[in-house]
Amino acid sequence: MQRIGLGHDTHRLEPGDGLWLGGLHLPHDRRAVGHSDADVLLHAITDALLGAAGLGDIGELFPNTDPANRGRASAEMLAIALDHVRAAGWQLGNLDCVIFAQRPKILPHRSAIRKRIAKLLGTDESRVWLKAKTGEGVGPIGTEQAIAAECVVLLQQD
Ligand code: CDP
Ligand code: ZN
């Protein structure tokens, strides 16, 4: 049996000292604003996993009204979601992700981010792919008011 899941997330950008993306902190002159560490890529991956398994979404598991979730590491939320997915009998097939960001260039960091995601998921990096696109200078992405990410994931069960 196979199930596919889709995750999407957006965060507002403001002047700052770098971005959490896929569990890595990248040097940048802006930061993403959010209740947690605002790692837009890990949030999209978490929602894709939960969606594929039919286990809710990141906002249900970690309500932003709960003070316990303030500043919570996105890597920890992903780990908890993955535990639920595994407990339901699912194994990871593969993930394919897109980061929507005018800057910074993601390509030079792609290998490091893939390795980090694979480690967080306890899987081989060959199962994790990542791409990035600019906003072509227009709209909230292109004018660097926002960063977004999308992820599709395939889960398998015997
Ligand atoms: O050329 P096209 O309009 O299809 O895409 P683009 O948004 O101009 O991005 C061109 C290439 O730059 C992408 O395919 C990525 O390889 C790279 N890129 C990146 O490394 N980091 C970004 N934040 C955006 C794009
Ligand atoms: Zn988010």
Short mmCIF file of C-alpha atoms and ligand atoms in Angstrom, two decimals, residues 9-11 36 38-40 43, ligand 2:
data_model
loop_
_atom_site.label_atom_id
_atom_site.label_comp_id
_atom_site.label_asym_id
_atom_site.label_seq_id
_atom_site.Cartn_x
_atom_site.Cartn_y
_atom_site.Cartn_z
CA ASP A 9 4.08 26.57 4.28
CA THR A 10 4.81 30.32 4.12
CA HIS A 11 6.58 32.62 6.59
CA SER A 36 8.56 28.42 16.39
CA ALA A 38 9.99 29.35 11.47
CA ASP A 39 11.70 26.59 9.49
CA VAL A 40 9.37 26.71 6.50
CA HIS A 43 6.99 22.60 8.45
ZN ZN B 2 5.79 27.29 9.35
#
